[in-house]
Coordinates of C-alpha atoms in Angstrom, one line a residue:
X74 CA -14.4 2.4 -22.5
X75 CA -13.3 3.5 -19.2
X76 CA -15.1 0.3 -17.6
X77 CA -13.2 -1.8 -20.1
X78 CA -9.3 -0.1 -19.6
X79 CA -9.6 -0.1 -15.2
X80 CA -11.3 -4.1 -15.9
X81 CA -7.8 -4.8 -17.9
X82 CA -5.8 -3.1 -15.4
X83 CA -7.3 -5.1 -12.3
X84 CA -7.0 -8.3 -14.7
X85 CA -3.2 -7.5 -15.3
X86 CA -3.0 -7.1 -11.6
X87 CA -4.5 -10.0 -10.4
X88 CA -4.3 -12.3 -13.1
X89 CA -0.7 -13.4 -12.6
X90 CA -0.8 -14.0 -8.9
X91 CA -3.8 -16.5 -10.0
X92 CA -1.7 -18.5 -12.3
X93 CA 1.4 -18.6 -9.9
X94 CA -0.8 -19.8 -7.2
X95 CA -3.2 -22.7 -9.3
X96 CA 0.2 -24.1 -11.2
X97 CA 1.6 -24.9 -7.2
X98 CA -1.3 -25.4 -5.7
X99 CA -2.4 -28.3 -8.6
X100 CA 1.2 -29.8 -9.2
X101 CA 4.1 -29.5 -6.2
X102 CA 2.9 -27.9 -3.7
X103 CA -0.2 -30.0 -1.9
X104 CA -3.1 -27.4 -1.1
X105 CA -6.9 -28.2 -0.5
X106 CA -8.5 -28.5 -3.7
X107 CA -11.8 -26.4 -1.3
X108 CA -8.8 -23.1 -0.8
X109 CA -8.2 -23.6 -4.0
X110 CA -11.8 -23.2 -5.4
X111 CA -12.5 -20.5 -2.8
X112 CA -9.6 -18.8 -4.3
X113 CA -10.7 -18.7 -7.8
X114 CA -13.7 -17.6 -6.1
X115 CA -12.2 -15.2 -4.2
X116 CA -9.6 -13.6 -7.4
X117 CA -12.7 -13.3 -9.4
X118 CA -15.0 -11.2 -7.1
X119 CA -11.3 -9.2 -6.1
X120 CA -11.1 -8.7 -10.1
X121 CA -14.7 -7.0 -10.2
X122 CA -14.3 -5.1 -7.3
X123 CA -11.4 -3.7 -7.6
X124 CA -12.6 -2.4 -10.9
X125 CA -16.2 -0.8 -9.7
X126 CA -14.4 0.7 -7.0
X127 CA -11.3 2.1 -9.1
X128 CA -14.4 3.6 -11.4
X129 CA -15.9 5.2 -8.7
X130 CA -12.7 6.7 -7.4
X131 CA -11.7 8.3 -11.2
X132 CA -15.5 9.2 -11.0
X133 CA -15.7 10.8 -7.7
X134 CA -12.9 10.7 -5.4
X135 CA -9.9 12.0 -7.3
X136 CA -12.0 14.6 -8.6
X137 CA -12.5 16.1 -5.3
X138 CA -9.2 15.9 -3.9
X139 CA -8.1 18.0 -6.9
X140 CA -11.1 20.5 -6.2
X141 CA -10.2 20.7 -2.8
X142 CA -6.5 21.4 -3.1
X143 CA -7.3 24.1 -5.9
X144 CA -10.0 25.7 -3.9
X145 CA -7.9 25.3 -0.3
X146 CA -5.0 26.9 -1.5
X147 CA -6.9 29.9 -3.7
X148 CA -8.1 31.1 -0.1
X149 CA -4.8 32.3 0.7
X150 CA -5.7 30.4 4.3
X151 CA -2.9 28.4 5.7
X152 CA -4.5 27.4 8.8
X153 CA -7.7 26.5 6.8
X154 CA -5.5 24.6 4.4
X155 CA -3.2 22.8 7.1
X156 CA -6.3 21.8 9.1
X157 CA -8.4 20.5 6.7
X158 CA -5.3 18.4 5.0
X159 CA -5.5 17.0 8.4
X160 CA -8.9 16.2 8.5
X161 CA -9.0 14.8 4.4
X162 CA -5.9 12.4 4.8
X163 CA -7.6 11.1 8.5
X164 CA -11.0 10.5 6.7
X165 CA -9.7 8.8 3.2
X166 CA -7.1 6.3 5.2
X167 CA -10.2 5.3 7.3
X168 CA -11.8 4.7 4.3
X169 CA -9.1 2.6 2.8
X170 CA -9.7 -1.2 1.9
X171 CA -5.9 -2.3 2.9
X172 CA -6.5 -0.8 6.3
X173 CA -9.8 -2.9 6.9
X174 CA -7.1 -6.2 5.7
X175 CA -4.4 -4.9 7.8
X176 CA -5.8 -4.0 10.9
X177 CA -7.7 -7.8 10.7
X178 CA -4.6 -9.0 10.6
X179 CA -2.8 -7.3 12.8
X180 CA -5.6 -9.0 14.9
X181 CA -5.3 -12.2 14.4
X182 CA -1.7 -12.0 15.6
X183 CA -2.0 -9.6 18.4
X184 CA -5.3 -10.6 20.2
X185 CA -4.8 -7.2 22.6
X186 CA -5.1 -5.0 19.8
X187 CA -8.2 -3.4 19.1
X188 CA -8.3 -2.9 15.4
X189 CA -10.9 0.3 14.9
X190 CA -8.4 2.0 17.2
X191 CA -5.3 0.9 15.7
X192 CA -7.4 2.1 12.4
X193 CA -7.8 5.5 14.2
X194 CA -4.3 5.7 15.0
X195 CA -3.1 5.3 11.7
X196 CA -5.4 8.0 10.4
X197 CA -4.4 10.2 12.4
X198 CA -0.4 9.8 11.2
X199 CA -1.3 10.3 8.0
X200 CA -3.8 13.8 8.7
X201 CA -0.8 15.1 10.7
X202 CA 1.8 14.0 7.9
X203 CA -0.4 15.2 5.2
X204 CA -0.3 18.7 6.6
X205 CA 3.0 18.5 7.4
X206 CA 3.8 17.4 3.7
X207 CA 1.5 20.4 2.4
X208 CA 3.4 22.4 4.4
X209 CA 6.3 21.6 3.2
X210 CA 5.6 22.3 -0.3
X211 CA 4.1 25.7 0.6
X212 CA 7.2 27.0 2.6
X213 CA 9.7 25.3 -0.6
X214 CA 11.6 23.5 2.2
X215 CA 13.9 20.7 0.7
X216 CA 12.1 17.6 0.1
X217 CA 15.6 15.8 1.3
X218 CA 16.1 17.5 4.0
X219 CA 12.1 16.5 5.3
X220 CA 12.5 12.9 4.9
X221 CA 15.7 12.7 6.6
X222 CA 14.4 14.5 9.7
X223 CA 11.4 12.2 9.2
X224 CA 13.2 9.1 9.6
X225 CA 15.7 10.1 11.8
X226 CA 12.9 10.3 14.5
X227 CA 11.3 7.0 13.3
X228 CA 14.2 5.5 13.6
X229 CA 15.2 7.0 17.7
X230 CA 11.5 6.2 18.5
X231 CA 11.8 2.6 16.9
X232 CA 14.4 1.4 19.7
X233 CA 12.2 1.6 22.2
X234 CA 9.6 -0.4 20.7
X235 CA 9.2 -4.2 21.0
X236 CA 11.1 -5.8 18.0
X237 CA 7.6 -8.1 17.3
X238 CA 5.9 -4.9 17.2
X239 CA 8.2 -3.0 14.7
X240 CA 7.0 -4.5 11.3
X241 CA 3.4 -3.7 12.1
X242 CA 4.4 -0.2 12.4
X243 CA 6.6 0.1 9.3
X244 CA 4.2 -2.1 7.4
X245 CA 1.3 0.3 8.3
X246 CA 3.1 3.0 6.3
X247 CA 2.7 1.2 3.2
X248 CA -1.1 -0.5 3.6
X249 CA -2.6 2.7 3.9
X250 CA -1.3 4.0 0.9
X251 CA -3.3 1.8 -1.2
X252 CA -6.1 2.6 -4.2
X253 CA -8.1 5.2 -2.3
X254 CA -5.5 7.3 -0.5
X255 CA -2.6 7.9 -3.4
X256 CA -5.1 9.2 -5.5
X257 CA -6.7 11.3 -3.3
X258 CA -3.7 12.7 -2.0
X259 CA -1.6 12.9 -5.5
X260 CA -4.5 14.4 -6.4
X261 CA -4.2 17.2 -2.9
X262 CA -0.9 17.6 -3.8
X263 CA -1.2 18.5 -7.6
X264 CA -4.1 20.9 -6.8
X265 CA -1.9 22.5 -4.0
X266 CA 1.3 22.4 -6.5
X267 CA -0.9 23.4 -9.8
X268 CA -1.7 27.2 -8.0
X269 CA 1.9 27.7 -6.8
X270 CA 3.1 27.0 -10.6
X271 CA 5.3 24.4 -9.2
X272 CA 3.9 20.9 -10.6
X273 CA 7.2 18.6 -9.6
X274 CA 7.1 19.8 -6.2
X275 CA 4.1 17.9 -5.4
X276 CA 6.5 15.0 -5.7
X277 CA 7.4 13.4 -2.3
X278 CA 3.8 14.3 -0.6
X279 CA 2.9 10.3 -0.6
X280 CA 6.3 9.7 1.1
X281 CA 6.3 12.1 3.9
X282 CA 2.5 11.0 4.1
X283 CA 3.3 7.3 4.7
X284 CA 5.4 8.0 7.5
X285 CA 3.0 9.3 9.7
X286 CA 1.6 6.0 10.2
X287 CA 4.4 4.2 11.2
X288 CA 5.0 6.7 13.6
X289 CA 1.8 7.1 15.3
X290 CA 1.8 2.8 15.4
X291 CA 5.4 3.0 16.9
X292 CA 3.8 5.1 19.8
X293 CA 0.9 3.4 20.2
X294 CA 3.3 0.2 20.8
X295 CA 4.8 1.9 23.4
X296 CA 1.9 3.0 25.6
X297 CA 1.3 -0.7 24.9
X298 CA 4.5 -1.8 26.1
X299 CA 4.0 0.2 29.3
X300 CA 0.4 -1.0 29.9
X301 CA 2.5 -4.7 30.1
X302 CA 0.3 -5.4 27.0
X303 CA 3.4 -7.9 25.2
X304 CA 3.7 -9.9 28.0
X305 CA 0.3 -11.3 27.6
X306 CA 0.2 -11.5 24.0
X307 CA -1.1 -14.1 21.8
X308 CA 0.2 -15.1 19.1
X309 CA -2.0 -17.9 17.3
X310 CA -2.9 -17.0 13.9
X311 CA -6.6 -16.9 12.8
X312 CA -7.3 -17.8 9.1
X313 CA -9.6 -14.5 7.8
X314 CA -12.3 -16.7 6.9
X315 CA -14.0 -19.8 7.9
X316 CA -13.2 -23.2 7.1
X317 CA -16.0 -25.4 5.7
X318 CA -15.0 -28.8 5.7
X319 CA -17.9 -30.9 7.0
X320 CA -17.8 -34.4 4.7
X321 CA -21.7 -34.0 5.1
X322 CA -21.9 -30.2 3.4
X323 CA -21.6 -30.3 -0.4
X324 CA -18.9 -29.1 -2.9
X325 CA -20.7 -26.0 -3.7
X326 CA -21.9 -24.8 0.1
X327 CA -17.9 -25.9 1.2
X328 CA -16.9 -23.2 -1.6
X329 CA -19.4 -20.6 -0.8
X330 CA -19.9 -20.7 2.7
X331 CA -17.0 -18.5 4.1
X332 CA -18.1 -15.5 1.1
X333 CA -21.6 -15.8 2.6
X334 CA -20.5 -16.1 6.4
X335 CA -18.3 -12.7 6.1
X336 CA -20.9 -10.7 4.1
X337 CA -22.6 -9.0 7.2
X338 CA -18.7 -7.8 8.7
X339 CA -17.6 -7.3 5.2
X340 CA -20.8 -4.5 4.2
X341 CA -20.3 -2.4 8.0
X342 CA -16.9 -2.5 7.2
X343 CA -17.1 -1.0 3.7
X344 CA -20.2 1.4 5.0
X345 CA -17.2 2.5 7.5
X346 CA -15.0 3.5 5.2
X347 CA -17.1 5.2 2.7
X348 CA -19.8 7.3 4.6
X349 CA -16.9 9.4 6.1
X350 CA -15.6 10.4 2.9
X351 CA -19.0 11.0 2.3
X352 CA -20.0 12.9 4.8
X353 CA -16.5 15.1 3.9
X354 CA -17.7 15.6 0.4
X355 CA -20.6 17.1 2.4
X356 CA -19.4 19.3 4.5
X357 CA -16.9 20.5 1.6
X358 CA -19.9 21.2 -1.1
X359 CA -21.5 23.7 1.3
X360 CA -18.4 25.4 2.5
X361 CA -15.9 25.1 0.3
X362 CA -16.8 23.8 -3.4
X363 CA -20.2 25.0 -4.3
X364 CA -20.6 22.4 -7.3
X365 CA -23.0 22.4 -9.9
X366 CA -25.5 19.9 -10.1
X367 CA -24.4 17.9 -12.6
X368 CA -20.7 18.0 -11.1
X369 CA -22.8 16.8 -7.7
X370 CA -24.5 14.2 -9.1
X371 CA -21.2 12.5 -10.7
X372 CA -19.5 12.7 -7.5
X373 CA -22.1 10.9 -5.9
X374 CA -22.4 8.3 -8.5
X375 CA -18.5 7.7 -8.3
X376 CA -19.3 7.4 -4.1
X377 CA -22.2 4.4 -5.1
X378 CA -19.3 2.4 -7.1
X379 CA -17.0 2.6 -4.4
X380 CA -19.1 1.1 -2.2
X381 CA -20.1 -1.5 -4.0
X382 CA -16.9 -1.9 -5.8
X383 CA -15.2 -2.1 -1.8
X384 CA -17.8 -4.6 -0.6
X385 CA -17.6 -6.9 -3.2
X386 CA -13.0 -6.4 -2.6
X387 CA -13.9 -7.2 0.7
X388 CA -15.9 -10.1 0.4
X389 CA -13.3 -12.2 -2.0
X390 CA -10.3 -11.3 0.1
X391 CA -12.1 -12.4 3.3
X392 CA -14.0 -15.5 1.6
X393 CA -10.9 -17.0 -0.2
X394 CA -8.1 -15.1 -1.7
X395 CA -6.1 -14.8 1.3
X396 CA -7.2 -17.9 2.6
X397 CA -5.5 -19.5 -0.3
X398 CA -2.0 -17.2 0.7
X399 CA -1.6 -18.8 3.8
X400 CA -1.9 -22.3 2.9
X401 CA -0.1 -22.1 -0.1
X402 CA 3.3 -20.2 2.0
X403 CA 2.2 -22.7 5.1
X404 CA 3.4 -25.4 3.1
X405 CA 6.3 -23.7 1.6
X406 CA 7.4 -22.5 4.8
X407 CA 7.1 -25.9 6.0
X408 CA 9.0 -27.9 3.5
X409 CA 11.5 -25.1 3.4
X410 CA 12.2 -24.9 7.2
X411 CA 12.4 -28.9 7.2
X412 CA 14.2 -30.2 4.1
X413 CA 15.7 -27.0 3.2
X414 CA 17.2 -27.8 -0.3
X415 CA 15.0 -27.1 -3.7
X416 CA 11.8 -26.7 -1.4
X417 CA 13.5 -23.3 0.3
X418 CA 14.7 -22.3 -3.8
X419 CA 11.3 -22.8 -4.7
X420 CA 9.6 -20.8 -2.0
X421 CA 13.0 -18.2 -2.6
X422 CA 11.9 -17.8 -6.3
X423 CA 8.1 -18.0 -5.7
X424 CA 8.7 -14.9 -3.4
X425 CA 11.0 -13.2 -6.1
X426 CA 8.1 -13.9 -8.9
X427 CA 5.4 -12.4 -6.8
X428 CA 7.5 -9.4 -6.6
X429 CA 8.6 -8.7 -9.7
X430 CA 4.8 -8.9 -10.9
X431 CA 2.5 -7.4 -8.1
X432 CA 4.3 -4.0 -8.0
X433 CA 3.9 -3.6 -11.6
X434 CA 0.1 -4.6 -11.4
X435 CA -1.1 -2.2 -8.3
X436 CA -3.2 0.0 -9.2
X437 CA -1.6 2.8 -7.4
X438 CA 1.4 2.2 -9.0
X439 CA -0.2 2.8 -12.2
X440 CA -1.4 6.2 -11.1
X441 CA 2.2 7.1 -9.9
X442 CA 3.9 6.6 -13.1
X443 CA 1.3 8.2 -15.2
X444 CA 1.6 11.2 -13.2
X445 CA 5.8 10.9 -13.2
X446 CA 5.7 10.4 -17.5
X447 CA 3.4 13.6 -17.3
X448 CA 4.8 15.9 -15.3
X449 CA 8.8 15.0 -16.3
X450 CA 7.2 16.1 -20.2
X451 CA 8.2 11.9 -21.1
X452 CA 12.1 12.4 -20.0
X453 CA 11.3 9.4 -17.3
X454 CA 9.6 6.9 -18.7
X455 CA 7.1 4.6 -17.3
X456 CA 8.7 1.4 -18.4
X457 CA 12.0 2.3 -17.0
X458 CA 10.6 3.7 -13.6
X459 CA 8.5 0.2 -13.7
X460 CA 11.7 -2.2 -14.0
X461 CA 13.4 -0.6 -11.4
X462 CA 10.5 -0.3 -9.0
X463 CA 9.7 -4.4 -10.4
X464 CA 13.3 -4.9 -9.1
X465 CA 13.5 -3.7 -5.7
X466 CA 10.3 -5.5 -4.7
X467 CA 11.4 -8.6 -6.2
X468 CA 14.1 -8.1 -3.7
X469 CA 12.4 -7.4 -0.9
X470 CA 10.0 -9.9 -0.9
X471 CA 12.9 -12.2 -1.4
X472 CA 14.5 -11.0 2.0
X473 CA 10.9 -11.5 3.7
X474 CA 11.0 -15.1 2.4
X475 CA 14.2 -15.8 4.0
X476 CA 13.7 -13.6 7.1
X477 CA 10.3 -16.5 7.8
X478 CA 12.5 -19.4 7.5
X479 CA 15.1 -18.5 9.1
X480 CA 13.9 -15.7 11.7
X481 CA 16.1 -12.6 12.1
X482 CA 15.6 -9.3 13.3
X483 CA 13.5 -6.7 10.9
X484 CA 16.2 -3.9 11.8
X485 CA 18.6 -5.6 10.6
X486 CA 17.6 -4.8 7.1
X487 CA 15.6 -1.9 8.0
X488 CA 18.3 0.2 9.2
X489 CA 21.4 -0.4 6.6
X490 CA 17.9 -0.3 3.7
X491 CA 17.4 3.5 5.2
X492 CA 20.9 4.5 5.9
X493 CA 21.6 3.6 2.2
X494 CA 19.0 5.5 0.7
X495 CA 19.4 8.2 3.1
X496 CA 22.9 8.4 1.5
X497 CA 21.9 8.0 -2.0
X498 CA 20.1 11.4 -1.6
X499 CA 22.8 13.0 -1.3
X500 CA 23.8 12.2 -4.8
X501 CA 20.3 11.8 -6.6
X502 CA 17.8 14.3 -7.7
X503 CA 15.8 16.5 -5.7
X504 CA 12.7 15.3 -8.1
X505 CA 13.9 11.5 -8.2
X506 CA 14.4 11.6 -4.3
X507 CA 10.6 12.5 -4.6
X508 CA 9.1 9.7 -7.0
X509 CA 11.3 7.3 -4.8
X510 CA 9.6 7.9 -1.5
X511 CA 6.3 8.4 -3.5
X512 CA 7.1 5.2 -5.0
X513 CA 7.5 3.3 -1.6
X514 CA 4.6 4.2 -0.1
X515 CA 2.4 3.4 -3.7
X516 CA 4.3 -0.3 -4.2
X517 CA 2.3 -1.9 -1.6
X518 CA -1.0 -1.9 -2.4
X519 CA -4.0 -4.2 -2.1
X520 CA -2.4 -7.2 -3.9
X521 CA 0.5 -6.8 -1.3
X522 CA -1.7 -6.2 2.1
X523 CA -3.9 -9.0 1.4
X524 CA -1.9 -11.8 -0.8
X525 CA 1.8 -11.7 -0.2
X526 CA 0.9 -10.9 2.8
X527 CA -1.1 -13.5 4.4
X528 CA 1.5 -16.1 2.0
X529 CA 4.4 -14.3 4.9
X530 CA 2.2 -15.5 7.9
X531 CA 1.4 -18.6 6.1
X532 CA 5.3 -19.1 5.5
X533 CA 5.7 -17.4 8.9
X534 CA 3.9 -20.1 10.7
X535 CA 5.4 -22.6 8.8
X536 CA 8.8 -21.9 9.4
X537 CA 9.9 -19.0 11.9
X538 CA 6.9 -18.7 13.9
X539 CA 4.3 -16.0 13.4
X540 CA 6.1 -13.2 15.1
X541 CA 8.5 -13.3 11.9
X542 CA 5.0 -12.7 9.3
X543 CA 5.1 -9.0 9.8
X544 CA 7.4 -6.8 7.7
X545 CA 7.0 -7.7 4.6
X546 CA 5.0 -4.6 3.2
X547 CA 8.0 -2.4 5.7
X548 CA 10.7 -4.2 3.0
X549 CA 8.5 -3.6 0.2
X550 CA 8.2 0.2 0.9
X551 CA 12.0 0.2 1.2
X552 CA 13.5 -1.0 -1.9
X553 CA 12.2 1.6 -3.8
X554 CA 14.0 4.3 -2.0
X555 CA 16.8 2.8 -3.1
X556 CA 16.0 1.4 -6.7
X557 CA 14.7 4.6 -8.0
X558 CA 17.1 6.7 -6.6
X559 CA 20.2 4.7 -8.6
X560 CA 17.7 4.9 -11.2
X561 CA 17.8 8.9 -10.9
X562 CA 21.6 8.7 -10.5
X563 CA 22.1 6.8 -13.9
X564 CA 19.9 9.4 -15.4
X565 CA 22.0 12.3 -14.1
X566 CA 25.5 10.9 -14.9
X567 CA 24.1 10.1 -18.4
X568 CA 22.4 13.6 -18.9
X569 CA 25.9 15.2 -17.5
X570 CA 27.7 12.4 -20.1
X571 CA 25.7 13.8 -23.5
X572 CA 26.0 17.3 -22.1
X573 CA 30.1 16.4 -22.0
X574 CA 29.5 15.2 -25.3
X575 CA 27.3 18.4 -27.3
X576 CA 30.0 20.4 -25.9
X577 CA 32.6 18.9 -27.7
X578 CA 30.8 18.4 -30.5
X579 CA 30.4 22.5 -30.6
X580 CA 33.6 23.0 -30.2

């Protein structure tokens, strides 16, 4: 039953994306019929691997973050507690499948960059914001007042950096909060939170977590920037997997060639993200959890689908799915930048569709609200907390559509986007300030670090030039800030409305 509800949740993810993309790509919008193939392909091994790895995270993963929070925080050890946050939210962002995406394409842009360190680099933002996060929630310091100090240094640090550079770093902060991190650290956070008594505090941990990365990516530009780095950078963009078009190969070997060519990078790259986790579960089972056998043996079980369940991800985003993105916005982005007219509505509305329906379908997302329905006792509901979220990425992906035709600054949205939302919590609620930032860092997920956006670069090159591609996970982390936070102060002025209200009524 459990293999049947995570299969329907990864159709209802993916499924949509699929039709939007097969109705252009056979009708109005010219597309290889080979990408196309290779994206069906591609969807359907995404589908079933997505699934067997979301299995073996409810299996074995999420089930040991909560452990270890419980048992971390019933030592009564802060420093224990503080350093081995740091060590679990380094170890499960290595292991995440959006970073493996990002960092290759990342890559592909920047030719200087070497992706297991930019990998590295990021893990380590999220250890250090992890602890700090945990911290946070130990000492009861305002969740408000943490975010704010937390951008305000992003922010000071971000005008240094090389504009090209800054929607790498803010798009890092949402790719590694993907399938395997937010659960792992949701579930950190609730264990932490469930021993202190204080189950909404652990609100907010996701967001101050998914800061770290853009801050450690926004230093690591600038010792890139002083090692003269930018001025040698190229900036041709690599499809993610090989074309196959030789008239003499047949239909069949044209579709299945690129799956079969990646399979080797595709399996050391999932063995690199899984045997660290692994080897954590280790160390933590002889020191720290001392489960039974049986507990054991279903931890390791849920490791096996992971793996499996990551390689087989890995292997349809690399042999087709994105593949298919990139044309498909190439051509947009193309028509759009040239004739402008109905081509840049359709490639305006195509971005508004894709946004409206991926947030709703990541996974993560669906792990988020669950938690949010639970722990508010059903006060916020999941539908509402979905239109609102469905919203503000709609929106955002929007503004990425028109920031690749028509190529303007990322901090130009950035920094009103943050200023307004940094305002808004002043007037929304300490818990809905939480779910908002939690909420920004859970929106982008694997559908958004590996479709929408290789569709940017594709629209990128197409129009603005592939310096323009990055940013669009940055906008879709944003909007949520602000859409949930109206949503919280809608619920407060209607709460302090019927409150009005009873006490007339008792009088």
């Amino acid at each position: 039953m459990d293999l049947l509800t995570k299969l329907k949740e990864t159709v209802i993810s993916v499924l949509p994306v699929m039709i939007i993309v097969l109705l252009l790509g056979f009708t109005i919008v010219p597309v290889d019929k080979i990408i196309i193939y290779r994206f069906i392909v591609g969807g359907l091994l995404l589908i079933l691997g997505l699934t067997i790895f979301l299995m073996g995270v409810n299996l074995g993963i999420q089930p040991m973050g909560e452990r270890c929070g419980s048992e971390l925080t019933q030592k009564r050890n802060l420093p224990l507690l503080l350093v081995t946050s740091f060590f679990i939210g380094f170890i499960v962002t290595i292991a995440e499948p959006d970073i493996q995406v990002f960092g290759s394409q990342v890559k592909n842009i920047f030719s200087f960059v070497n992706k297991n360190l930019l990998t590295v680099i990021i893990g380590v933002g999220i250890g250090l914001f992890v602890m700090l996060g945990l911290l946070r929630s130990i000492l009861n310091i305002s969740i408000k007042v943490s975010l704010f100090v937390c951008y305000l240094l992003v922010f000071i640090v971000a005008v240094f950096v090389p504009d090209s550079f800054t929607g790498i770093a803010f798009d890092s902060g949402g790719a590694t909060t993907g399938p395997m991190t937010v659960p792992f650290i949701m579930a950190l956070g609730l264990g932490v939170s469930a021993v202190r008594g204080d189950s909404k505090n652990s609100f907010g941990l996701t967001g101050i977590a998914s800061v770290g990365p853009v801050m450690a990516v926004l230093v690591y530009s600038l010792i890139l920037k002083l090692n003269g780095s930018f001025t040698a950078a190229s900036t041709t963009v690599e499809t993610a997997a090989v074309l196959t078009n030789s008239a003499s190969a047949g239909l069949m070997q044209q579709i299945f060639m690129p799956f079969h060519e990646c399979s080797i990078h595709v399996l050391t790259e999932a063995l690199f993200s899984i045997a660290p986790l692994l080897g954590l579960f280790v160390i933590f089972q002889l020191t720290l959890l001392k489960m039974t056998a049986r507990q054991v043996t279903r931890i390791v079980i849920g490791f096996i689908y992971s793996f499996i369940g990551l390689f087989i991800f890995l292997i349809g985003v690399n042999g087709g799915f994105m593949q298919a993105g990139d044309a498909l916005g190439k051509v947009l982005g193309q028509k759009a930048a040239a004739y402008g007219g109905w081509w840049f509505a359709l490639l305006l509305i195509t971005g508004l569709i894709l946004g409206a329906i991926i947030v709703c379908a990541e996974p993560a997302v669906w792990v988020l609200s669950e938690q949010v329905e639970n722990v508010s006792g059903g006060t916020i509901k999941r539908k509402v907390l979905l239109i609102f979220l469905s919203t503000g990425t709609a929106i955002a992906i929007g503004l990425a559509m028109l920031r690749a035709v028509y190529s303007f600054n990322l901090k130009w949205i950035l920094i009103p986007g943050y200023i307004i939302a940094m305002v808004l919590m002043l007037f929304s609620p300490d818990i809905f300030t939480g779910i908002a930032f939690d909420s920004g860092g859970v929106a982008s997920g694997p559908l958004t670090s590996t479709f929408v956006l290789s569709f940017t670069l594709g629209a990128s090159s197409g129009g603005s030039g592939a310096l323009d591609s990055f940013g669009v996970i940055a906008l879709v982390a944003m909007m949520p800030l602000i859409a949930i936070q109206i949503m919280g102060i809608i619920v407060k002025i209607k709460q302090k409305k019927n409150k009005t209200i009873n006490q007339e009524v008792e009088a």
